PDB file of C-alpha atoms in Angstrom:
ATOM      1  CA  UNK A  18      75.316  62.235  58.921  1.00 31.00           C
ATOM      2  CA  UNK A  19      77.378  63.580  61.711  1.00 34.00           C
ATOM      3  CA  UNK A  20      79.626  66.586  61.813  1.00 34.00           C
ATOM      4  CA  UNK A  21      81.435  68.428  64.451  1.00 39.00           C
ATOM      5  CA  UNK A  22      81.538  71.758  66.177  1.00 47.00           C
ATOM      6  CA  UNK A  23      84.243  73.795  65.050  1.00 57.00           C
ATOM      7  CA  UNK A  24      84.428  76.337  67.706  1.00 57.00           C
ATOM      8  CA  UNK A  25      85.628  75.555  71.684  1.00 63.00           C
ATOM      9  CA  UNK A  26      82.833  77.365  73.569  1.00 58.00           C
ATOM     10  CA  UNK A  27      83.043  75.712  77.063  1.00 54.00           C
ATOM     11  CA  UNK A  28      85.861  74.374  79.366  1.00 51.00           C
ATOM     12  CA  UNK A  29      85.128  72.152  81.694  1.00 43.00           C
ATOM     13  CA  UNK A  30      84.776  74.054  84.993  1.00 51.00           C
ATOM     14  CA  UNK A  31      82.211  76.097  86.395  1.00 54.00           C
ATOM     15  CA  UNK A  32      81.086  79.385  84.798  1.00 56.00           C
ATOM     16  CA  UNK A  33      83.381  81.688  87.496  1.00 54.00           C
ATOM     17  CA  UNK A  34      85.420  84.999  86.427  1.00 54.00           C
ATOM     18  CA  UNK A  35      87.792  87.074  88.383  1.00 52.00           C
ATOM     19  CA  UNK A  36      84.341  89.991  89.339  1.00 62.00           C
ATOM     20  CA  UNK A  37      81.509  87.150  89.641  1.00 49.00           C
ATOM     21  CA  UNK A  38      79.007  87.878  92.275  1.00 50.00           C
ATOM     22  CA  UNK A  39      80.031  86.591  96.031  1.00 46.00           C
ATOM     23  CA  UNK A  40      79.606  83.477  96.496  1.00 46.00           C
ATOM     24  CA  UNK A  41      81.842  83.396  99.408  1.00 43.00           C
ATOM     25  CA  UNK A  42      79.000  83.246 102.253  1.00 49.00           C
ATOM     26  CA  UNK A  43      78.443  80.110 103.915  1.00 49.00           C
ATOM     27  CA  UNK A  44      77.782  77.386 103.692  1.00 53.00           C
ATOM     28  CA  UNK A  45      77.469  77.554  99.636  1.00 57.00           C
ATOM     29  CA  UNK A  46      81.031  78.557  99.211  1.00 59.00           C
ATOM     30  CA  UNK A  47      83.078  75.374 100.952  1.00 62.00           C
ATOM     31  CA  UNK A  48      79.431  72.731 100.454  1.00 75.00           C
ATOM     32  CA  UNK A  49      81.438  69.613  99.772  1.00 80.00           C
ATOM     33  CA  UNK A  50      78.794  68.446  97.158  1.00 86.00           C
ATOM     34  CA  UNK A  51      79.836  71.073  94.653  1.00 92.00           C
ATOM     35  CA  UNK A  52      83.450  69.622  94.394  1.00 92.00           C
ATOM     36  CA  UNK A  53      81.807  66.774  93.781  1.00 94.00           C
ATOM     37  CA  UNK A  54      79.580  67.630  91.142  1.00 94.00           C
ATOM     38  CA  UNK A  55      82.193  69.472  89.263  1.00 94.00           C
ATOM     39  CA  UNK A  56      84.419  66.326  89.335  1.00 95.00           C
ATOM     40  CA  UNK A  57      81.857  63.971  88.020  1.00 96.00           C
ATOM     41  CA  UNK A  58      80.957  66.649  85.696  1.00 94.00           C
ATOM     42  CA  UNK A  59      84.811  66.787  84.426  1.00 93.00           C
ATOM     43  CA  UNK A  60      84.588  62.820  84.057  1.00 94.00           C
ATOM     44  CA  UNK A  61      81.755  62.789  82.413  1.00 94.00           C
ATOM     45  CA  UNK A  62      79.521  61.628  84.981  1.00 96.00           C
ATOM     46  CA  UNK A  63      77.093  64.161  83.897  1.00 97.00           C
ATOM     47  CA  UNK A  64      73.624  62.497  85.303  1.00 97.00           C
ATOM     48  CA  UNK A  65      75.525  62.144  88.944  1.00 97.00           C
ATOM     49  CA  UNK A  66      76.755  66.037  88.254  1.00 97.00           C
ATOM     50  CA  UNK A  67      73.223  67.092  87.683  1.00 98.00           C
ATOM     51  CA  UNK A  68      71.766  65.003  90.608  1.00 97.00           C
ATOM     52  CA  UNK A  69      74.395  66.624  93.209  1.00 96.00           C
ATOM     53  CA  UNK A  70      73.756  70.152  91.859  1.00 96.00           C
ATOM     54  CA  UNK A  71      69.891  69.629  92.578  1.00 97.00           C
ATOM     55  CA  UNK A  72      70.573  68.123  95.857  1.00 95.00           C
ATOM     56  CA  UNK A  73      72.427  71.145  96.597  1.00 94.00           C
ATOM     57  CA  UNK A  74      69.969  73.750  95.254  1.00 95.00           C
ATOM     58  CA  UNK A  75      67.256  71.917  97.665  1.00 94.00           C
ATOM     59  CA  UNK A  76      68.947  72.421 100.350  1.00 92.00           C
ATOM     60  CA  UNK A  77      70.623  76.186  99.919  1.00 91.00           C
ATOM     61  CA  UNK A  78      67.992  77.650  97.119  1.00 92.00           C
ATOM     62  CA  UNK A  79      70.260  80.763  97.333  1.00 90.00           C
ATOM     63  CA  UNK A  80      73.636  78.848  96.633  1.00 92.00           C
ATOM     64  CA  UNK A  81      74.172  80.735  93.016  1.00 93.00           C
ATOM     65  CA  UNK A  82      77.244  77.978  92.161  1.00 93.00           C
ATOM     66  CA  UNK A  83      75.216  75.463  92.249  1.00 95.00           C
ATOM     67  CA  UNK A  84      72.751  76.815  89.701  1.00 96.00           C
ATOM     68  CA  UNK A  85      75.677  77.459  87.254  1.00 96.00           C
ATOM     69  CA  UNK A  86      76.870  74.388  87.534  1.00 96.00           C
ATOM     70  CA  UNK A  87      73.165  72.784  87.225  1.00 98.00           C
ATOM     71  CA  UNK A  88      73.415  74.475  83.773  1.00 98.00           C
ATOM     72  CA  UNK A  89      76.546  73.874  81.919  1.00 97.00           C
ATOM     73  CA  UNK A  90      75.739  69.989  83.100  1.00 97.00           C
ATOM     74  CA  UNK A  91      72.372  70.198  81.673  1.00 98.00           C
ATOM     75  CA  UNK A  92      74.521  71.104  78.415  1.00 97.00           C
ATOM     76  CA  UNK A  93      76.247  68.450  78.612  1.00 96.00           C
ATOM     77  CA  UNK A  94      73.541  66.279  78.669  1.00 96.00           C
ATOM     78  CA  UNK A  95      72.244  68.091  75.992  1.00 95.00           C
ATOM     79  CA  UNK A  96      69.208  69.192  77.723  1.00 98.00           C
ATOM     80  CA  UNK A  97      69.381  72.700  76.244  1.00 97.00           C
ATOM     81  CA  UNK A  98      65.788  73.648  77.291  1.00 98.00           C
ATOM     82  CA  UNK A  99      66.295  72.906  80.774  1.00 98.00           C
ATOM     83  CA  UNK A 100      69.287  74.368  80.807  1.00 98.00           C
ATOM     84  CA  UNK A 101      68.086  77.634  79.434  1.00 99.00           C
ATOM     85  CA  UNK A 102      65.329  77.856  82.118  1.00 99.00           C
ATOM     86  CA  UNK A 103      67.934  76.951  84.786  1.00 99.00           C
ATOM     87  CA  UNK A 104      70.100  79.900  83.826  1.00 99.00           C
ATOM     88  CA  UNK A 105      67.207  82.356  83.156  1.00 99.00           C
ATOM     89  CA  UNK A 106      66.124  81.306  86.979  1.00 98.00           C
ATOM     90  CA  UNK A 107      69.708  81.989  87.891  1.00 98.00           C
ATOM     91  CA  UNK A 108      69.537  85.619  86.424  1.00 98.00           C
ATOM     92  CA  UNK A 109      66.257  86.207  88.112  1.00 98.00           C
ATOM     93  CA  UNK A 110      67.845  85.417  91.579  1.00 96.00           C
ATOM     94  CA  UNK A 111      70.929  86.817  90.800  1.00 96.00           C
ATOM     95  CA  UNK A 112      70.819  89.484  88.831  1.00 97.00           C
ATOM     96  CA  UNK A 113      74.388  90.607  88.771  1.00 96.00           C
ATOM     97  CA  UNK A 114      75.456  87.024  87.816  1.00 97.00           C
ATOM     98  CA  UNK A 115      78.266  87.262  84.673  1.00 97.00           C
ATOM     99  CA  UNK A 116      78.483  83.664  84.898  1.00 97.00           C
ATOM    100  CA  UNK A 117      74.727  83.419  84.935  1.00 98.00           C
ATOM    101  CA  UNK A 118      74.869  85.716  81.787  1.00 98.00           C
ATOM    102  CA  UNK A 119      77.331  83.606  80.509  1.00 98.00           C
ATOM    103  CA  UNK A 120      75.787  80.414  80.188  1.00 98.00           C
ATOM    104  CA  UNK A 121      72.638  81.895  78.658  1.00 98.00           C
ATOM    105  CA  UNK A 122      74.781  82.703  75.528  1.00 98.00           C
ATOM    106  CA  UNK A 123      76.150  79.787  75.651  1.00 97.00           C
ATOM    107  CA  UNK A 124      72.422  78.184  75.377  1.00 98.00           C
ATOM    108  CA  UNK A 125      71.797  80.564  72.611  1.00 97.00           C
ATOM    109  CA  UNK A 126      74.827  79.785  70.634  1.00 96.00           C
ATOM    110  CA  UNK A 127      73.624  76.256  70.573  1.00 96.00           C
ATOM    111  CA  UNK A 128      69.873  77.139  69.562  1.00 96.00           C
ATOM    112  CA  UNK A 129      71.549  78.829  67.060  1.00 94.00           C
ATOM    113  CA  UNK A 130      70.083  82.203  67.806  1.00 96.00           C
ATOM    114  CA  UNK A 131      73.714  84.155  67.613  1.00 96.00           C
ATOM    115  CA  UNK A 132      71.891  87.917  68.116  1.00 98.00           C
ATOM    116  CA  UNK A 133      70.221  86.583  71.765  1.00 98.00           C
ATOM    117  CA  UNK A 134      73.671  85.086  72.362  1.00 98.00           C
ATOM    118  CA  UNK A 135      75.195  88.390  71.726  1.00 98.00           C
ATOM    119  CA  UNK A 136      73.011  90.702  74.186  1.00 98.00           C
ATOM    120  CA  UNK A 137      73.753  88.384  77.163  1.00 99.00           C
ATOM    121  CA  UNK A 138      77.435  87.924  76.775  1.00 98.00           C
ATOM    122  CA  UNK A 139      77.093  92.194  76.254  1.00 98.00           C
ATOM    123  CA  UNK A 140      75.229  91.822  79.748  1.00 98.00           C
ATOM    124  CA  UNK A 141      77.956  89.332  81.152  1.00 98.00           C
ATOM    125  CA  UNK A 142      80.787  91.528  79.908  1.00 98.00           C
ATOM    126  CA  UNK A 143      78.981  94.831  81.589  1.00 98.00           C
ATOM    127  CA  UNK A 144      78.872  93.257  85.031  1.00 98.00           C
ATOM    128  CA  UNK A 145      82.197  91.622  84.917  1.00 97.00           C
ATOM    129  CA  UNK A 146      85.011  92.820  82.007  1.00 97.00           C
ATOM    130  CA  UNK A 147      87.357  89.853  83.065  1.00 97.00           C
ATOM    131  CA  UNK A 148      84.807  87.043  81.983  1.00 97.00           C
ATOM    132  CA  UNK A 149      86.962  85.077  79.372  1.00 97.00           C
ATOM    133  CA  UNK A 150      84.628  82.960  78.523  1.00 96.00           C
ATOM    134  CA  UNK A 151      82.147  85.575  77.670  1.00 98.00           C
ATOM    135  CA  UNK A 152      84.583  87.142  75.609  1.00 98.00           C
ATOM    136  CA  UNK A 153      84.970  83.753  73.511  1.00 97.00           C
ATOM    137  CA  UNK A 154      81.047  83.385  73.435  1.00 97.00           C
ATOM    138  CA  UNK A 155      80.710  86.934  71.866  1.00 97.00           C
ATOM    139  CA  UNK A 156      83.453  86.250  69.536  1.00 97.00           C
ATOM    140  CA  UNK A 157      81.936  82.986  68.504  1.00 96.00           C
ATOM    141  CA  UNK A 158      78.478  84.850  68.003  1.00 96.00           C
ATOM    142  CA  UNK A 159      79.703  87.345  65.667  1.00 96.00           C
ATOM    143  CA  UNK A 160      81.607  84.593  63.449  1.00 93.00           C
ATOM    144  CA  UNK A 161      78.387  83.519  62.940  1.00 92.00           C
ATOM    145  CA  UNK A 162      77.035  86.885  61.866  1.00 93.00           C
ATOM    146  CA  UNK A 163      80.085  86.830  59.453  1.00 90.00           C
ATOM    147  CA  UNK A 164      81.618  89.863  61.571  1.00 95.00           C
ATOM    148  CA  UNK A 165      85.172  88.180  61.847  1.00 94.00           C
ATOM    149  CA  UNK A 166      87.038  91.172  62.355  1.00 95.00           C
ATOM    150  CA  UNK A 167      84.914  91.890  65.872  1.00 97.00           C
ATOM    151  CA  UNK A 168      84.911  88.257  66.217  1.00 97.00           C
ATOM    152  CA  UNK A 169      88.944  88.594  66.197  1.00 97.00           C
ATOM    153  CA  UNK A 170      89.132  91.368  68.806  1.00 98.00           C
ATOM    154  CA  UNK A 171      86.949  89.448  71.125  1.00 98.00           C
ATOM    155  CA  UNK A 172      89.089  85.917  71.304  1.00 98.00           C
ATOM    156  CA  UNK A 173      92.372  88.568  71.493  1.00 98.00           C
ATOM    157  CA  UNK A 174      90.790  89.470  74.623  1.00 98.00           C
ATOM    158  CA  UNK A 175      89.535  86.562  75.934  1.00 98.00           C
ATOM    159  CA  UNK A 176      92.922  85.542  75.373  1.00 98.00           C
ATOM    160  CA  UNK A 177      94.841  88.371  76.937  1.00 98.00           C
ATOM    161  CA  UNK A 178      92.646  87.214  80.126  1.00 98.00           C
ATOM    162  CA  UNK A 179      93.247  83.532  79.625  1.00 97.00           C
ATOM    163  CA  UNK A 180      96.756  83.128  77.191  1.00 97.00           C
ATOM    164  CA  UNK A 181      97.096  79.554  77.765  1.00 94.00           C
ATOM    165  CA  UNK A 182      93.453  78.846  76.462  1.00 95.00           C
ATOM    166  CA  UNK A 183      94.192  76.321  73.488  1.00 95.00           C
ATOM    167  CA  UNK A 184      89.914  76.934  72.469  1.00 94.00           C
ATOM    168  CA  UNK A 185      90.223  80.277  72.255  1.00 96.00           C
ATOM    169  CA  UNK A 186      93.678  80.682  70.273  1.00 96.00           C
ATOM    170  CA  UNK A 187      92.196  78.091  68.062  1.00 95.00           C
ATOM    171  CA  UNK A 188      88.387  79.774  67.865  1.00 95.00           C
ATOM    172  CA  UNK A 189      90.498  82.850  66.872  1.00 97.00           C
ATOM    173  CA  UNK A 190      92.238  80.936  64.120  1.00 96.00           C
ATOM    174  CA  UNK A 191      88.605  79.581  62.608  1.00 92.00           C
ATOM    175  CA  UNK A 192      87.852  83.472  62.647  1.00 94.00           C
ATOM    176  CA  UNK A 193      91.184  84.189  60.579  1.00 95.00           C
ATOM    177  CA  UNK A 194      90.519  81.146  58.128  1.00 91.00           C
ATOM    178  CA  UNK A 195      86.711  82.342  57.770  1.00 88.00           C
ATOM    179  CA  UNK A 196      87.919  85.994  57.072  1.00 90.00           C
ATOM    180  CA  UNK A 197      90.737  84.684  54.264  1.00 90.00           C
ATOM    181  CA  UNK A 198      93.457  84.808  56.219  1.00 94.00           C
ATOM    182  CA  UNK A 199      94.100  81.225  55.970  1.00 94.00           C
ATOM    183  CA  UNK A 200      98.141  80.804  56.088  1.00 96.00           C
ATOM    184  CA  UNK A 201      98.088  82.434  59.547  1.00 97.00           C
ATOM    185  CA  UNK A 202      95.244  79.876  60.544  1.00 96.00           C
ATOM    186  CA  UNK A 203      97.222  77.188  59.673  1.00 97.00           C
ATOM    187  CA  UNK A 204     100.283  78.779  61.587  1.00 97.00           C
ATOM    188  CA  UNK A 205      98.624  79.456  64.264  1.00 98.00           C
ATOM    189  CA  UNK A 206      96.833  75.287  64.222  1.00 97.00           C
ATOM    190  CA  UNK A 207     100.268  74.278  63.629  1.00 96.00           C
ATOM    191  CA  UNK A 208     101.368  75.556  66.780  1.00 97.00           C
ATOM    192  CA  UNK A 209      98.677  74.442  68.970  1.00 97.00           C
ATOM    193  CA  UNK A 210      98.797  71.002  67.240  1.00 94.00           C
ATOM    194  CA  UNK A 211     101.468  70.518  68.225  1.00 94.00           C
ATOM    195  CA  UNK A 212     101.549  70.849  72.234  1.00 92.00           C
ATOM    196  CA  UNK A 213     100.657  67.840  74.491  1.00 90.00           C
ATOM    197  CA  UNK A 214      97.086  69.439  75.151  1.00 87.00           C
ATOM    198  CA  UNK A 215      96.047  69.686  72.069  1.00 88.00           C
ATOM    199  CA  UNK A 216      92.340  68.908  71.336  1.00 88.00           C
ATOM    200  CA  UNK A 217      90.336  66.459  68.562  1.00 89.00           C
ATOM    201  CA  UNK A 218      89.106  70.458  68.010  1.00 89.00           C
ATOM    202  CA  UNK A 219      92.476  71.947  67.300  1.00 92.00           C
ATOM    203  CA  UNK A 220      93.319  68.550  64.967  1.00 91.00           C
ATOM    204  CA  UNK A 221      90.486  69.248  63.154  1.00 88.00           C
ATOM    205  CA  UNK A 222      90.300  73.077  62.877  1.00 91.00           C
ATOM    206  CA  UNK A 223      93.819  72.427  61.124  1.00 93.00           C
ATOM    207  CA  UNK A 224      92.444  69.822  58.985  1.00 89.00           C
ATOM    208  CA  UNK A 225      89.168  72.461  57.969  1.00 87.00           C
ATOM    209  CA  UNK A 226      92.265  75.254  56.973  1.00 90.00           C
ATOM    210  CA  UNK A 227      94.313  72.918  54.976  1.00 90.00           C
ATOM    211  CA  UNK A 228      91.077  72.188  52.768  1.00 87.00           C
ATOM    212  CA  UNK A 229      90.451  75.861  52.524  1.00 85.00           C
ATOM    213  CA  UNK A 230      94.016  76.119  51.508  1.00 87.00           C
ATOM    214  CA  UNK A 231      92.747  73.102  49.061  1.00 84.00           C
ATOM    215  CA  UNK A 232      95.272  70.817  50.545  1.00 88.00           C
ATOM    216  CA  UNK A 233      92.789  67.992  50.334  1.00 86.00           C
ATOM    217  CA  UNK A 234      95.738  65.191  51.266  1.00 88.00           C
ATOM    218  CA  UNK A 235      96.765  66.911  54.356  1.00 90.00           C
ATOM    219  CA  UNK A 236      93.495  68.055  55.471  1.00 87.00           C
ATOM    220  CA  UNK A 237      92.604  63.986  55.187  1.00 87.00           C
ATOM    221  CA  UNK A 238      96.236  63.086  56.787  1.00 88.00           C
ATOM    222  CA  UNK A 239      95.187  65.397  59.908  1.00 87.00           C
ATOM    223  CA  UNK A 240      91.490  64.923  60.256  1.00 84.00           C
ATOM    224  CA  UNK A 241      91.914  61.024  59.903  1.00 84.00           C
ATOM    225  CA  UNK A 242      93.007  60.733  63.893  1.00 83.00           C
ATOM    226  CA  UNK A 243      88.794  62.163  64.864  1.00 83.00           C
ATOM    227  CA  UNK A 244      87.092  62.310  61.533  1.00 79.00           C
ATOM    228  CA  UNK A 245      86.327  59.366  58.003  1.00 81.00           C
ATOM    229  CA  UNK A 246      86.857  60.796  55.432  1.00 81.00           C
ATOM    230  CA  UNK A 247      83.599  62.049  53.958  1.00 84.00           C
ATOM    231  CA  UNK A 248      83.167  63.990  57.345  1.00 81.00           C
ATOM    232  CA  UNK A 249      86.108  65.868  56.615  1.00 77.00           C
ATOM    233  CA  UNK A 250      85.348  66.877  52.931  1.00 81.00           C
ATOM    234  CA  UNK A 251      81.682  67.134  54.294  1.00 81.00           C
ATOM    235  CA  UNK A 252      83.178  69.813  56.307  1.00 74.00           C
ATOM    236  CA  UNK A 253      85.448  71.275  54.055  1.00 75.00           C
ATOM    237  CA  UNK A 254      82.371  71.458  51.727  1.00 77.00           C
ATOM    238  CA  UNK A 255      80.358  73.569  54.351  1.00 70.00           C
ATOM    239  CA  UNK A 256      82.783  76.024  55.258  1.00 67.00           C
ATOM    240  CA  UNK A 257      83.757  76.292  51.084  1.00 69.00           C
ATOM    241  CA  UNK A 258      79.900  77.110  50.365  1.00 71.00           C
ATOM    242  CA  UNK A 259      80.385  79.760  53.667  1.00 60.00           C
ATOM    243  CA  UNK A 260      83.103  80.931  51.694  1.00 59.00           C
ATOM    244  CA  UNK A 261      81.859  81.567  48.228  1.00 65.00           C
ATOM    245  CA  UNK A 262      78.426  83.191  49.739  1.00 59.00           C
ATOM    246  CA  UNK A 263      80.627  85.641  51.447  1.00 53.00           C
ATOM    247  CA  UNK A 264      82.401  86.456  48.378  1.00 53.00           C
ATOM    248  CA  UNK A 265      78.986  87.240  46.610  1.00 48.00           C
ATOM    249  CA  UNK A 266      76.436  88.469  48.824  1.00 43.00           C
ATOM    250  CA  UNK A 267      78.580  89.407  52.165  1.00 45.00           C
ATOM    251  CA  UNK A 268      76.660  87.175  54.637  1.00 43.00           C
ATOM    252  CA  UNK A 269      76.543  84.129  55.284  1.00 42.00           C
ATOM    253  CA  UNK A 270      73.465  81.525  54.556  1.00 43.00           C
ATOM    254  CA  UNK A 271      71.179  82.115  56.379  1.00 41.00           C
ATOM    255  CA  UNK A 272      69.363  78.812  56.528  1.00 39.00           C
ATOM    256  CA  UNK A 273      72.651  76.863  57.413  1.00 42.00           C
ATOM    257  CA  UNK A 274      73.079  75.317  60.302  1.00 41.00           C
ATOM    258  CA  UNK A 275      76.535  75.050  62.385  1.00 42.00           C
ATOM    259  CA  UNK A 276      78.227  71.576  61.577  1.00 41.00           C
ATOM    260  CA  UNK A 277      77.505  69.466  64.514  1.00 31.00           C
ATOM    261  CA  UNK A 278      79.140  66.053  66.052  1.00 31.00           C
ATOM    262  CA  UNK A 279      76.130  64.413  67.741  1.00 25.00           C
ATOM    263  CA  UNK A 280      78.717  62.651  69.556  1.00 26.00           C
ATOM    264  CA  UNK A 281      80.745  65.013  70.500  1.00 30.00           C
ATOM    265  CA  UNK A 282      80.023  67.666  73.699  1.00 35.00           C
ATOM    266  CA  UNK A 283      80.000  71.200  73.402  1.00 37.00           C
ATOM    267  CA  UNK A 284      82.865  71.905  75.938  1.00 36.00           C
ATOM    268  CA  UNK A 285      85.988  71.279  74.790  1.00 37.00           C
ATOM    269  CA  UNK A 286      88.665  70.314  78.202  1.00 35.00           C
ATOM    270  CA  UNK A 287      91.525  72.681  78.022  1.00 31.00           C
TER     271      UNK A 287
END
């Protein structure tokens, strides 16, 4: 059975924030090969992304973009191993990379090991406090640790960095829905639903908070456009059983495992 991953953790560009480390020293910075990496990476060309980014790395071993982008492409290609070795390798030649950082928690979300996510977005955040996407990772990471209301304060300031970020206004609304506060979810769903860039996540983030409203015919109407049917009350189901643990024992299961679209990528375009 598939499922699909409720919360936006990647965009599609490189790993950068407003304090990452230089990378302005030639002849890394203007290398013509990393524009075109990151475009075949946006197009989904991941296999040509991940070839250019090793080309690159052969040639300029110290060229820290490259081993970002090497990374989130390995993600993509949902080579998480490799990916977590290529970031690690980035920290140890750069240790003052956020974006390095960054991408590690990003590799621990997915394993599913939210507590290792946590310490390197803390480490991402320390070298660089205007790392948005850190600030989404660490919110993501405590949602999973059923601590919404830090989960909450992180995607407000991810957002306050970012406001037009449709993942992280609609990560934030998950957060609300999982902490009870489910009309404002759907307000806020509504919203972003609504605007031409809306994503399949946003559709279906809307269609998860109608169901927790018990809506069940408009959380169908909405998920229908990504989702059959018993995906979405698969879904519904999960985040129900989240639910009703929380109510009980204050945590949530800790044998379940995040619902997943095998089909679907992590990073979700803005």
């Amino acid at each position: 059975m598939k499922f699909w991953i409720p919360w936006g953790v990647l965009g599609t560009g490189v790993l950068l924030s407003a304090c990452a480390t230089d990378f302005a020293t030639p002849p890394y910075e203007d290398h013509p090969n990393l524009q075109v990496a990151e475009i075949a990476r946006k197009r989904g060309d991941v296999a040509q992304a991940i070839h250019d980014y090793r080309d690159i790395i052969k040639q300029y071993p110290n060229c820290e973009k490259a081993y970002i982008g090497l990374g989130m492409a390995l993600i993509d290609a949902n080579a998480v191993a490799e990916a977590k070795i290529t970031f690690e390798k980035a920290i140890a030649l750069f240790p003052n990379s956020s974006p390095a950082y960054t991408g590690l928690g990003i590799v621990y979300l997915i394993m599913d090991q939210p507590e290792n996510a946590i310490n390197s977005f803390e480490r991402a955040l320390k070298l660089c406090s205007q790392n948005a996407k850190a600030f989404n990772g660490y919110g993501i990471a405590l949602d999973l640790l059923n601590d919404h209301k830090a989960a909450e304060a992180n995607y407000r300031a991810a957002l306050e960095l970012d406001p037009t970020n449709i993942s992280y206004e609609s990560n934030l609304a998950l957060s609300l829905a999982l902490s009870g506060n489910v009309h404002e979810a759907v307000r806020i769903l509504e919203r972003l639903a609504r605007s031409p860039n809306a994503t399949p996540r946003v559709r279906q983030n809307l269609s998860l908070a109608y169901g927790l409203l018990g809506d069940i015919k408009m959380a169908k109407k909405i998920g229908r456009t990504d989702l059959s049917d018993d995906m979405i009350m698969n879904n519904i189901g999960y985040f129900e059983a989240i639910k009703k643990t929380q109510d009980v024992t204050g945590i949530i299961p800790k044998n379940n495992t995040m619902p997943l679209d095998a089909g679907r990528k992590w990073q979700e375009g803005r």
